Amino acid sequence: MPKRSGALTVLYAATLFASASLLFWVQPMLAKMLLPLLGGTPAVWNTCMLFFQAMLLAGYAYALVISKWLTLRQQVAVHALLLVVTALTFPILISEATVRSVPREGNPSLWLLWSLLTTVGLPFFAVSTNSPLLQKWFAETRQESSRDPYFLYAASNAGSLLALLSYPLVVEPRLTLGAQSRLWSLGYVLLLVLLAACAFTLLRRQSKRGETKPRAASLNATKPTADEARLETHATDPETNFRPREATGYTERYDGDAEATGGVAKGEVEASDEVEANDKDGVETLSWRRRLRWVALAFVPSSLMLGVTTYFSTDIASLPLLWVVPLSLYLLTLVFAFARRQIFKPHTTARVLPGVALVFALVYLSGATQPVWLLICSHLFFFVVAAMACHALLAADRPAVRHLAEFYLLMSVGGVLGGLFNALVAPMLFDTTLEYPLVIVLACLLLPRPAAVRPDTPRERWLDVGVPATVALLTLLIALAVNRFVLDWVQGLALVVGVPLMISYLFRRRPVRFALALGAVMLGSGFHADLNRRTLLAERNFFGTLRVTEDVGDDQQQHWLYHGTTIHGRQSLALDRHCEPLSYYHREGPLGQVFKSFDTQPANGNVAIVGLGTGATAAYTRPGQNWTFYEINPAVLRIARDPAYFTYLTYCANAPVAVALGDARLQLQHAPPAHYGLIVLDAFSSDAIPVHLMTVEALDLYLSKLAAGGLLVFHISNRSLDLHPVVADLAHARNLRALGFDDTARNQPGGKEPSQWVVMARRPKDLQTLAADTRWRPLEGRPGRPVWSDDFSNIVTIFKWR
């Protein structure tokens, strides 16, 4: 019997592992299919995650409903029908109708959600139902380990983790998207076989016992006996001696020095004044307060995960490798939290989180952009600690098995709300990424209170509000003093943020007081501004955050455009210089030389500029030319055309200038063959270059629209990535000549920023003017090195680790 029980456990674990692998493999695969249609913006992944979380919630709700209303045989029949119907929708591919329906203006979030629903909605829903349903079925087998089937959740998350990590490292580099879809379909067939085996063993065991209904299955099912209820509620895991939370309620308190006692950390959970009720048969019931806490504890890691992903995708690149790292860490915390052997105890993570949050708040509020590797590590470290703390508290408060489906459903509700908040609500409410610091505060607010701390009294509750208000006032006063007397911005920030944060740490053992004090510091630090610059406009949409600032008290007054954390151009307000291209587009910089070469010997007078920014390149227009800007962000176009901010397009263009809204690759397809004498690729999302614009397929499109003797120009400035090898390999793959100019000198006069540019042409003589300048150096691709394509990109090898 033990051998059979062990084999059954392995079968269910393997099935959940396979199901979770398919579930999390399809996520980056489909997001990558859709990414090029929307300009490679980071919001694509966040919106996809919202959809996947919502479908996961629907799957959990389905599992809850059929497990409560249907007998086991009926559950198997309904689930089999769902799985078979789903198989008829394969393979998973983006249809031509979907491509043609991409909106050119407005927020494409709803379009993206609808496209996801019609493309992968049913397959994702069907696979997402397996985890809670199989765990419920496993509990019905009545074998020893089925008393606490939550360990299967760890097996499911392990499968998810493996699928996520293998996608960018193994699957993506070796298989086209079409081949990936076909392989996923084969994996689905294997899953059907495993599910059939699980259903067969379940029904056979039920028939041997003469049972047709699960425990607490339908409305007509009888309640478990008192003995069954106690067995169900107090079932103990033999490895960890851990028991699901008893039906006595709990306070949010812990003993920092607690030791394991009877399976629960001593002092970690205490009876509260609001005791959870048992019904007359001793069966655990759930209060709404406890349910809401589950939702909140699931909300925080979900929102933080998307916040970290947005940071990566905005300032580095939007591609699967950077999507899956935060999601993998998120799943890893779930694996540790729900494993049989607990490594990270709730009281341990709760004790560590306040200190980590303060250090991270200092880094975050500094606005630092270098060194990139250190910033990445700080974001990830805080995220892991916060997610581990929340998930450990969730696992410690898991209910009896009869509430398993509802528990997972409420966890999923929290995940969906986190995705909804980040992907849809926050961009409408905030003009900056304010949701990130708000959820940092919420993570600290949900911490349990140490048992040794005095209980709440009217005086303590008043202090929970009064102390943070005092900290906010102190931060404000320091900020005003620093703005008046301290000229160095960094030193001022250390005073404005560092001192109040150290004071806030004194209240770490009272979560409400500490969290509100931390939020007060973040709020008050906003008054410490750069006195030489004021904000004229702050705007946020699906494509990112934009900010226009103006110099104050400077003889060389300028307007600046920021996308995220990166300068996207500037313009002088002086009448004699307002048509001078500045920043990366300076006449004395690499791009200025490119236009001199082009004007000397143009292939024709048609020019395409991918990426509008401030419109500074319009200052290079000449009579007789025709220019077309390709811009995906309507807000950028509106800002560039508004004379209150920038006037390059309005007053500085000497030739007709048109603007095509939408993704450049999609819009360029409508241009006539060999139409342009010059194509300039200058598309950025903050500091990240859309990867789909730097692939061999994209290069083939550019070449088809480039006239004989024409020039193809790439702007490759980037804080995080060295893109020289990428463009060199692209040029080598199509037998093109390539020259690169790295203008890296800093603090240059005349408004010039450091920049890096690469020019390609079909013939050496087309580049002879630039080649005469020794600063333009040939770029040589290496034979045999994989070229970036729509199916393959590798940023690890080009990341600037120093």
mmCIF file of C-alpha atoms in Angstrom, residues 373-719:
data_model
loop_
_atom_site.group_PDB
_atom_site.id
_atom_site.type_symbol
_atom_site.label_atom_id
_atom_site.label_comp_id
_atom_site.label_asym_id
_atom_site.label_seq_id
_atom_site.Cartn_x
_atom_site.Cartn_y
_atom_site.Cartn_z
ATOM 1 C CA TRP A 373 24.044 45.916 -12.114
ATOM 2 C CA LEU A 374 23.864 47.287 -8.569
ATOM 3 C CA LEU A 375 20.460 48.862 -9.161
ATOM 4 C CA ILE A 376 19.149 45.625 -10.656
ATOM 5 C CA CYS A 377 20.358 43.675 -7.630
ATOM 6 C CA SER A 378 18.797 46.148 -5.184
ATOM 7 C CA HIS A 379 15.401 46.000 -6.909
ATOM 8 C CA LEU A 380 15.460 42.208 -7.066
ATOM 9 C CA PHE A 381 16.670 41.767 -3.487
ATOM 10 C CA PHE A 382 13.903 43.911 -2.029
ATOM 11 C CA PHE A 383 11.339 42.184 -4.224
ATOM 12 C CA VAL A 384 12.441 38.705 -3.124
ATOM 13 C CA VAL A 385 12.415 39.625 0.581
ATOM 14 C CA ALA A 386 8.986 41.292 0.346
ATOM 15 C CA ALA A 387 7.466 38.471 -1.730
ATOM 16 C CA MET A 388 8.945 35.841 0.588
ATOM 17 C CA ALA A 389 7.511 37.622 3.624
ATOM 18 C CA CYS A 390 4.007 37.825 2.123
ATOM 19 C CA HIS A 391 3.994 34.277 0.752
ATOM 20 C CA ALA A 392 5.365 32.835 3.998
ATOM 21 C CA LEU A 393 2.542 34.531 5.901
ATOM 22 C CA LEU A 394 0.053 33.125 3.380
ATOM 23 C CA ALA A 395 1.413 29.603 3.746
ATOM 24 C CA ALA A 396 1.395 29.819 7.530
ATOM 25 C CA ASP A 397 -2.251 30.860 7.469
ATOM 26 C CA ARG A 398 -3.482 28.237 4.994
ATOM 27 C CA PRO A 399 -6.835 26.771 6.003
ATOM 28 C CA ALA A 400 -8.050 23.203 6.287
ATOM 29 C CA VAL A 401 -8.241 21.095 3.131
ATOM 30 C CA ARG A 402 -11.986 21.633 2.705
ATOM 31 C CA HIS A 403 -11.229 25.349 2.020
ATOM 32 C CA LEU A 404 -8.354 24.624 -0.372
ATOM 33 C CA ALA A 405 -10.099 25.775 -3.578
ATOM 34 C CA GLU A 406 -11.335 28.977 -1.974
ATOM 35 C CA PHE A 407 -7.867 29.715 -0.572
ATOM 36 C CA TYR A 408 -6.286 29.468 -4.024
ATOM 37 C CA LEU A 409 -9.138 31.456 -5.528
ATOM 38 C CA LEU A 410 -8.561 34.340 -3.115
ATOM 39 C CA MET A 411 -4.808 34.199 -3.732
ATOM 40 C CA SER A 412 -5.574 34.499 -7.425
ATOM 41 C CA VAL A 413 -7.903 37.440 -6.749
ATOM 42 C CA GLY A 414 -5.019 39.223 -5.051
ATOM 43 C CA GLY A 415 -2.741 38.487 -8.000
ATOM 44 C CA VAL A 416 -5.293 39.814 -10.489
ATOM 45 C CA LEU A 417 -5.852 42.977 -8.455
ATOM 46 C CA GLY A 418 -2.085 43.550 -8.396
ATOM 47 C CA GLY A 419 -1.927 43.192 -12.172
ATOM 48 C CA LEU A 420 -5.001 45.361 -12.667
ATOM 49 C CA PHE A 421 -3.570 48.054 -10.419
ATOM 50 C CA ASN A 422 -0.231 48.220 -12.256
ATOM 51 C CA ALA A 423 -1.375 47.674 -15.832
ATOM 52 C CA LEU A 424 -4.607 49.702 -16.017
ATOM 53 C CA VAL A 425 -5.440 51.675 -12.869
ATOM 54 C CA ALA A 426 -2.076 53.252 -12.023
ATOM 55 C CA PRO A 427 -1.431 54.693 -15.515
ATOM 56 C CA MET A 428 -4.813 56.429 -15.334
ATOM 57 C CA LEU A 429 -4.369 57.761 -11.778
ATOM 58 C CA PHE A 430 -0.676 58.703 -11.678
ATOM 59 C CA ASP A 431 1.565 60.584 -14.112
ATOM 60 C CA THR A 432 4.609 58.815 -12.662
ATOM 61 C CA THR A 433 5.208 55.237 -11.458
ATOM 62 C CA LEU A 434 3.812 56.087 -8.030
ATOM 63 C CA GLU A 435 2.379 52.593 -7.602
ATOM 64 C CA TYR A 436 5.847 51.198 -6.909
ATOM 65 C CA PRO A 437 6.501 53.144 -3.662
ATOM 66 C CA LEU A 438 2.861 52.746 -2.601
ATOM 67 C CA VAL A 439 3.127 48.953 -2.685
ATOM 68 C CA ILE A 440 6.466 49.100 -0.832
ATOM 69 C CA VAL A 441 4.599 50.833 1.979
ATOM 70 C CA LEU A 442 1.751 48.303 1.811
ATOM 71 C CA ALA A 443 4.220 45.404 2.094
ATOM 72 C CA CYS A 444 5.481 46.833 5.373
ATOM 73 C CA LEU A 445 1.930 47.543 6.548
ATOM 74 C CA LEU A 446 0.984 43.850 6.267
ATOM 75 C CA LEU A 447 3.782 42.656 8.527
ATOM 76 C CA PRO A 448 2.717 40.875 11.730
ATOM 77 C CA ARG A 449 3.269 42.666 15.016
ATOM 78 C CA PRO A 450 5.769 41.078 17.434
ATOM 79 C CA ALA A 451 4.118 39.394 20.391
ATOM 80 C CA ALA A 452 6.231 41.374 22.850
ATOM 81 C CA VAL A 453 4.855 44.701 21.627
ATOM 82 C CA ARG A 454 2.175 46.253 23.756
ATOM 83 C CA PRO A 455 -1.375 45.730 22.467
ATOM 84 C CA ASP A 456 -3.308 48.506 20.761
ATOM 85 C CA THR A 457 -4.733 51.171 23.018
ATOM 86 C CA PRO A 458 -6.304 54.501 22.073
ATOM 87 C CA ARG A 459 -2.956 56.165 22.791
ATOM 88 C CA GLU A 460 -1.026 53.681 20.595
ATOM 89 C CA ARG A 461 -3.488 54.078 17.762
ATOM 90 C CA TRP A 462 -3.142 57.851 17.979
ATOM 91 C CA LEU A 463 0.646 57.501 17.834
ATOM 92 C CA ASP A 464 0.305 55.292 14.737
ATOM 93 C CA VAL A 465 -0.966 58.416 12.958
ATOM 94 C CA GLY A 466 0.800 61.169 14.876
ATOM 95 C CA VAL A 467 4.335 59.822 14.560
ATOM 96 C CA PRO A 468 4.220 59.461 10.740
ATOM 97 C CA ALA A 469 2.719 62.945 10.474
ATOM 98 C CA THR A 470 5.623 64.275 12.524
ATOM 99 C CA VAL A 471 8.104 62.425 10.306
ATOM 100 C CA ALA A 472 6.452 63.924 7.208
ATOM 101 C CA LEU A 473 6.695 67.419 8.696
ATOM 102 C CA LEU A 474 10.350 66.851 9.618
ATOM 103 C CA THR A 475 11.137 65.645 6.092
ATOM 104 C CA LEU A 476 9.423 68.695 4.619
ATOM 105 C CA LEU A 477 11.324 71.114 6.868
ATOM 106 C CA ILE A 478 14.670 69.474 6.058
ATOM 107 C CA ALA A 479 13.825 69.575 2.343
ATOM 108 C CA LEU A 480 13.009 73.297 2.473
ATOM 109 C CA ALA A 481 16.190 74.022 4.420
ATOM 110 C CA VAL A 482 18.319 71.970 2.047
ATOM 111 C CA ASN A 483 16.788 73.648 -0.994
ATOM 112 C CA ARG A 484 17.766 77.016 0.488
ATOM 113 C CA PHE A 485 21.199 76.372 1.977
ATOM 114 C CA VAL A 486 22.694 73.193 0.443
ATOM 115 C CA LEU A 487 23.852 73.499 -3.167
ATOM 116 C CA ASP A 488 24.925 69.879 -3.700
ATOM 117 C CA TRP A 489 21.885 67.801 -4.686
ATOM 118 C CA VAL A 490 23.333 64.473 -3.511
ATOM 119 C CA GLN A 491 24.280 65.797 -0.080
ATOM 120 C CA GLY A 492 20.870 67.386 0.192
ATOM 121 C CA LEU A 493 19.145 64.124 -0.641
ATOM 122 C CA ALA A 494 21.157 62.307 2.033
ATOM 123 C CA LEU A 495 19.860 64.768 4.605
ATOM 124 C CA VAL A 496 16.275 64.904 3.354
ATOM 125 C CA VAL A 497 15.840 61.133 3.091
ATOM 126 C CA GLY A 498 18.539 59.572 5.282
ATOM 127 C CA VAL A 499 17.711 61.255 8.586
ATOM 128 C CA PRO A 500 13.928 60.607 8.511
ATOM 129 C CA LEU A 501 14.488 57.014 7.371
ATOM 130 C CA MET A 502 16.732 56.315 10.350
ATOM 131 C CA ILE A 503 14.064 57.745 12.649
ATOM 132 C CA SER A 504 11.409 55.618 10.961
ATOM 133 C CA TYR A 505 13.424 52.458 11.612
ATOM 134 C CA LEU A 506 12.887 52.944 15.340
ATOM 135 C CA PHE A 507 9.218 52.005 14.835
ATOM 136 C CA ARG A 508 9.841 48.799 12.874
ATOM 137 C CA ARG A 509 8.143 46.648 15.534
ATOM 138 C CA ARG A 510 4.842 48.440 14.982
ATOM 139 C CA PRO A 511 3.935 47.806 11.312
ATOM 140 C CA VAL A 512 1.297 50.529 10.930
ATOM 141 C CA ARG A 513 3.503 53.208 12.424
ATOM 142 C CA PHE A 514 6.588 52.102 10.513
ATOM 143 C CA ALA A 515 4.840 51.788 7.139
ATOM 144 C CA LEU A 516 3.130 55.170 7.405
ATOM 145 C CA ALA A 517 6.405 56.795 8.495
ATOM 146 C CA LEU A 518 8.134 55.273 5.475
ATOM 147 C CA GLY A 519 5.388 56.621 3.225
ATOM 148 C CA ALA A 520 5.707 60.020 4.883
ATOM 149 C CA VAL A 521 9.415 60.141 4.025
ATOM 150 C CA MET A 522 8.685 59.263 0.403
ATOM 151 C CA LEU A 523 6.022 61.953 0.239
ATOM 152 C CA GLY A 524 8.113 64.617 1.955
ATOM 153 C CA SER A 525 11.201 63.910 -0.152
ATOM 154 C CA GLY A 526 9.276 65.071 -3.209
ATOM 155 C CA PHE A 527 9.801 68.645 -2.034
ATOM 156 C CA HIS A 528 13.557 68.229 -2.479
ATOM 157 C CA ALA A 529 13.827 69.236 -6.085
ATOM 158 C CA ASP A 530 16.504 70.375 -8.466
ATOM 159 C CA LEU A 531 16.261 74.139 -7.946
ATOM 160 C CA ASN A 532 17.652 74.817 -11.415
ATOM 161 C CA ARG A 533 14.799 73.012 -13.191
ATOM 162 C CA ARG A 534 11.019 72.986 -12.928
ATOM 163 C CA THR A 535 8.501 70.565 -14.421
ATOM 164 C CA LEU A 536 6.201 71.926 -17.124
ATOM 165 C CA LEU A 537 4.416 68.690 -17.977
ATOM 166 C CA ALA A 538 4.209 65.166 -16.635
ATOM 167 C CA GLU A 539 2.201 62.602 -18.573
ATOM 168 C CA ARG A 540 1.819 58.847 -18.616
ATOM 169 C CA ASN A 541 0.214 56.415 -21.016
ATOM 170 C CA PHE A 542 0.562 52.859 -22.308
ATOM 171 C CA PHE A 543 3.932 53.679 -23.862
ATOM 172 C CA GLY A 544 5.608 55.134 -20.778
ATOM 173 C CA THR A 545 6.057 58.280 -18.683
ATOM 174 C CA LEU A 546 6.976 61.641 -20.231
ATOM 175 C CA ARG A 547 8.192 64.778 -18.511
ATOM 176 C CA VAL A 548 9.035 68.238 -19.895
ATOM 177 C CA THR A 549 11.205 70.490 -17.731
ATOM 178 C CA GLU A 550 12.563 74.020 -18.006
ATOM 179 C CA ASP A 551 15.830 75.514 -16.762
ATOM 180 C CA VAL A 552 15.381 78.169 -14.068
ATOM 181 C CA GLY A 553 17.812 80.968 -13.251
ATOM 182 C CA ASP A 554 20.222 80.066 -16.063
ATOM 183 C CA ASP A 555 21.359 82.300 -18.891
ATOM 184 C CA GLN A 556 21.157 79.289 -21.256
ATOM 185 C CA GLN A 557 17.518 78.442 -20.689
ATOM 186 C CA GLN A 558 16.360 75.197 -22.311
ATOM 187 C CA HIS A 559 13.409 72.836 -22.403
ATOM 188 C CA TRP A 560 14.144 69.149 -21.775
ATOM 189 C CA LEU A 561 12.161 66.036 -22.675
ATOM 190 C CA TYR A 562 12.503 62.949 -20.487
ATOM 191 C CA HIS A 563 11.065 59.531 -21.258
ATOM 192 C CA GLY A 564 11.289 57.548 -18.050
ATOM 193 C CA THR A 565 14.749 58.258 -16.653
ATOM 194 C CA THR A 566 16.390 59.189 -19.957
ATOM 195 C CA ILE A 567 16.803 62.496 -21.801
ATOM 196 C CA HIS A 568 15.077 62.308 -25.177
ATOM 197 C CA GLY A 569 16.111 65.747 -26.383
ATOM 198 C CA ARG A 570 16.269 69.421 -25.493
ATOM 199 C CA GLN A 571 15.887 72.818 -27.136
ATOM 200 C CA SER A 572 17.310 76.252 -26.423
ATOM 201 C CA LEU A 573 14.846 79.063 -25.697
ATOM 202 C CA ALA A 574 17.214 81.702 -27.070
ATOM 203 C CA LEU A 575 15.879 83.149 -30.346
ATOM 204 C CA ASP A 576 19.243 82.837 -32.091
ATOM 205 C CA ARG A 577 19.618 79.146 -31.115
ATOM 206 C CA HIS A 578 16.105 77.736 -30.978
ATOM 207 C CA CYS A 579 16.572 75.910 -34.312
ATOM 208 C CA GLU A 580 19.906 74.395 -33.346
ATOM 209 C CA PRO A 581 19.632 70.605 -32.778
ATOM 210 C CA LEU A 582 21.067 69.817 -29.349
ATOM 211 C CA SER A 583 21.786 66.772 -27.214
ATOM 212 C CA TYR A 584 22.465 63.610 -29.266
ATOM 213 C CA TYR A 585 21.577 65.430 -32.507
ATOM 214 C CA HIS A 586 24.146 68.244 -32.329
ATOM 215 C CA ARG A 587 25.622 69.481 -35.625
ATOM 216 C CA GLU A 588 29.133 68.821 -34.294
ATOM 217 C CA GLY A 589 28.235 65.265 -33.298
ATOM 218 C CA PRO A 590 28.049 62.026 -35.287
ATOM 219 C CA LEU A 591 24.537 62.659 -36.626
ATOM 220 C CA GLY A 592 25.531 66.117 -37.847
ATOM 221 C CA GLN A 593 28.286 64.492 -39.905
ATOM 222 C CA VAL A 594 25.843 61.956 -41.315
ATOM 223 C CA PHE A 595 23.562 64.716 -42.602
ATOM 224 C CA LYS A 596 26.515 66.596 -44.083
ATOM 225 C CA SER A 597 27.465 63.452 -45.994
ATOM 226 C CA PHE A 598 23.879 62.848 -47.082
ATOM 227 C CA ASP A 599 23.348 66.442 -48.257
ATOM 228 C CA THR A 600 26.548 66.263 -50.305
ATOM 229 C CA GLN A 601 25.509 63.166 -52.246
ATOM 230 C CA PRO A 602 21.879 62.192 -51.537
ATOM 231 C CA ALA A 603 20.416 59.040 -53.050
ATOM 232 C CA ASN A 604 17.133 60.948 -53.171
ATOM 233 C CA GLY A 605 15.362 63.597 -51.116
ATOM 234 C CA ASN A 606 13.122 61.289 -49.064
ATOM 235 C CA VAL A 607 14.094 60.839 -45.409
ATOM 236 C CA ALA A 608 12.572 58.496 -42.782
ATOM 237 C CA ILE A 609 13.175 59.071 -39.063
ATOM 238 C CA VAL A 610 11.996 56.304 -36.714
ATOM 239 C CA GLY A 611 11.381 58.004 -33.368
ATOM 240 C CA LEU A 612 10.253 61.637 -33.053
ATOM 241 C CA GLY A 613 11.351 62.836 -29.604
ATOM 242 C CA THR A 614 11.458 66.646 -29.571
ATOM 243 C CA GLY A 615 11.629 66.713 -33.373
ATOM 244 C CA ALA A 616 15.211 68.069 -33.238
ATOM 245 C CA THR A 617 16.265 66.278 -36.429
ATOM 246 C CA ALA A 618 13.747 68.416 -38.355
ATOM 247 C CA ALA A 619 16.338 71.195 -38.109
ATOM 248 C CA TYR A 620 18.345 69.256 -40.731
ATOM 249 C CA THR A 621 15.606 69.464 -43.368
ATOM 250 C CA ARG A 622 16.435 71.100 -46.708
ATOM 251 C CA PRO A 623 14.178 72.539 -49.412
ATOM 252 C CA GLY A 624 13.228 69.908 -51.949
ATOM 253 C CA GLN A 625 13.262 67.081 -49.396
ATOM 254 C CA ASN A 626 10.316 65.115 -47.965
ATOM 255 C CA TRP A 627 10.545 63.833 -44.422
ATOM 256 C CA THR A 628 8.452 61.230 -42.600
ATOM 257 C CA PHE A 629 8.669 60.608 -38.880
ATOM 258 C CA TYR A 630 7.466 57.245 -37.537
ATOM 259 C CA GLU A 631 6.282 57.555 -33.936
ATOM 260 C CA ILE A 632 4.233 55.116 -31.873
ATOM 261 C CA ASN A 633 3.429 57.350 -28.889
ATOM 262 C CA PRO A 634 0.665 59.936 -29.535
ATOM 263 C CA ALA A 635 1.768 61.895 -26.453
ATOM 264 C CA VAL A 636 5.258 62.413 -27.923
ATOM 265 C CA LEU A 637 3.722 63.791 -31.123
ATOM 266 C CA ARG A 638 1.449 66.122 -29.160
ATOM 267 C CA ILE A 639 4.382 67.457 -27.109
ATOM 268 C CA ALA A 640 6.646 67.921 -30.134
ATOM 269 C CA ARG A 641 3.922 69.913 -31.939
ATOM 270 C CA ASP A 642 3.086 72.153 -28.956
ATOM 271 C CA PRO A 643 5.065 75.434 -29.241
ATOM 272 C CA ALA A 644 4.784 75.847 -25.480
ATOM 273 C CA TYR A 645 7.282 72.999 -25.144
ATOM 274 C CA PHE A 646 9.237 72.528 -28.408
ATOM 275 C CA THR A 647 9.213 74.346 -31.753
ATOM 276 C CA TYR A 648 11.439 72.234 -34.024
ATOM 277 C CA LEU A 649 8.495 70.889 -36.019
ATOM 278 C CA THR A 650 6.571 74.158 -36.000
ATOM 279 C CA TYR A 651 9.256 76.724 -36.865
ATOM 280 C CA CYS A 652 12.462 74.923 -37.846
ATOM 281 C CA ALA A 653 11.446 72.574 -40.680
ATOM 282 C CA ASN A 654 12.506 73.716 -44.147
ATOM 283 C CA ALA A 655 10.717 70.908 -45.983
ATOM 284 C CA PRO A 656 7.385 69.090 -45.727
ATOM 285 C CA VAL A 657 7.285 66.900 -42.603
ATOM 286 C CA ALA A 658 4.740 64.097 -42.128
ATOM 287 C CA VAL A 659 4.215 61.907 -39.078
ATOM 288 C CA ALA A 660 2.994 58.302 -39.272
ATOM 289 C CA LEU A 661 1.598 57.073 -35.958
ATOM 290 C CA GLY A 662 2.076 53.419 -35.097
ATOM 291 C CA ASP A 663 4.833 50.846 -34.839
ATOM 292 C CA ALA A 664 7.592 51.634 -37.341
ATOM 293 C CA ARG A 665 7.858 48.118 -38.752
ATOM 294 C CA LEU A 666 4.157 47.951 -39.446
ATOM 295 C CA GLN A 667 3.963 51.466 -40.904
ATOM 296 C CA LEU A 668 7.111 51.182 -43.033
ATOM 297 C CA GLN A 669 5.536 48.296 -44.884
ATOM 298 C CA HIS A 670 3.215 50.821 -46.561
ATOM 299 C CA ALA A 671 6.098 52.864 -48.019
ATOM 300 C CA PRO A 672 6.982 52.255 -51.695
ATOM 301 C CA PRO A 673 10.041 50.075 -52.430
ATOM 302 C CA ALA A 674 13.403 51.920 -52.548
ATOM 303 C CA HIS A 675 11.595 55.103 -51.467
ATOM 304 C CA TYR A 676 14.041 56.599 -48.950
ATOM 305 C CA GLY A 677 17.535 57.916 -49.484
ATOM 306 C CA LEU A 678 18.139 57.997 -45.707
ATOM 307 C CA ILE A 679 16.570 55.992 -42.872
ATOM 308 C CA VAL A 680 17.460 56.893 -39.266
ATOM 309 C CA LEU A 681 16.570 54.476 -36.444
ATOM 310 C CA ASP A 682 16.248 56.541 -33.260
ATOM 311 C CA ALA A 683 13.472 54.734 -31.355
ATOM 312 C CA PHE A 684 13.789 54.438 -27.600
ATOM 313 C CA SER A 685 11.580 53.615 -24.627
ATOM 314 C CA SER A 686 13.402 55.495 -21.881
ATOM 315 C CA ASP A 687 16.896 53.985 -22.316
ATOM 316 C CA ALA A 688 15.728 50.747 -23.971
ATOM 317 C CA ILE A 689 15.821 50.194 -27.713
ATOM 318 C CA PRO A 690 12.896 48.121 -29.021
ATOM 319 C CA VAL A 691 14.530 44.796 -29.839
ATOM 320 C CA HIS A 692 12.204 44.039 -32.766
ATOM 321 C CA LEU A 693 13.656 47.057 -34.604
ATOM 322 C CA MET A 694 17.162 45.545 -34.498
ATOM 323 C CA THR A 695 16.557 42.097 -35.969
ATOM 324 C CA VAL A 696 17.519 40.679 -39.335
ATOM 325 C CA GLU A 697 13.865 40.690 -40.416
ATOM 326 C CA ALA A 698 13.652 44.395 -39.544
ATOM 327 C CA LEU A 699 16.889 45.043 -41.458
ATOM 328 C CA ASP A 700 15.452 43.328 -44.539
ATOM 329 C CA LEU A 701 12.444 45.637 -44.336
ATOM 330 C CA TYR A 702 14.648 48.738 -44.087
ATOM 331 C CA LEU A 703 16.749 47.629 -47.054
ATOM 332 C CA SER A 704 13.641 47.036 -49.159
ATOM 333 C CA LYS A 705 12.626 50.673 -48.555
ATOM 334 C CA LEU A 706 16.154 52.107 -49.013
ATOM 335 C CA ALA A 707 17.151 53.471 -52.426
ATOM 336 C CA ALA A 708 20.372 52.470 -54.145
ATOM 337 C CA GLY A 709 23.216 54.464 -52.616
ATOM 338 C CA GLY A 710 21.105 55.215 -49.528
ATOM 339 C CA LEU A 711 22.275 55.307 -45.898
ATOM 340 C CA LEU A 712 20.851 53.390 -42.938
ATOM 341 C CA VAL A 713 21.642 54.950 -39.537
ATOM 342 C CA PHE A 714 21.279 53.390 -36.063
ATOM 343 C CA HIS A 715 21.395 55.359 -32.814
ATOM 344 C CA ILE A 716 22.764 52.823 -30.299
ATOM 345 C CA SER A 717 23.497 54.923 -27.178
ATOM 346 C CA ASN A 718 22.598 52.840 -24.125
ATOM 347 C CA ARG A 719 23.639 52.824 -20.473
#
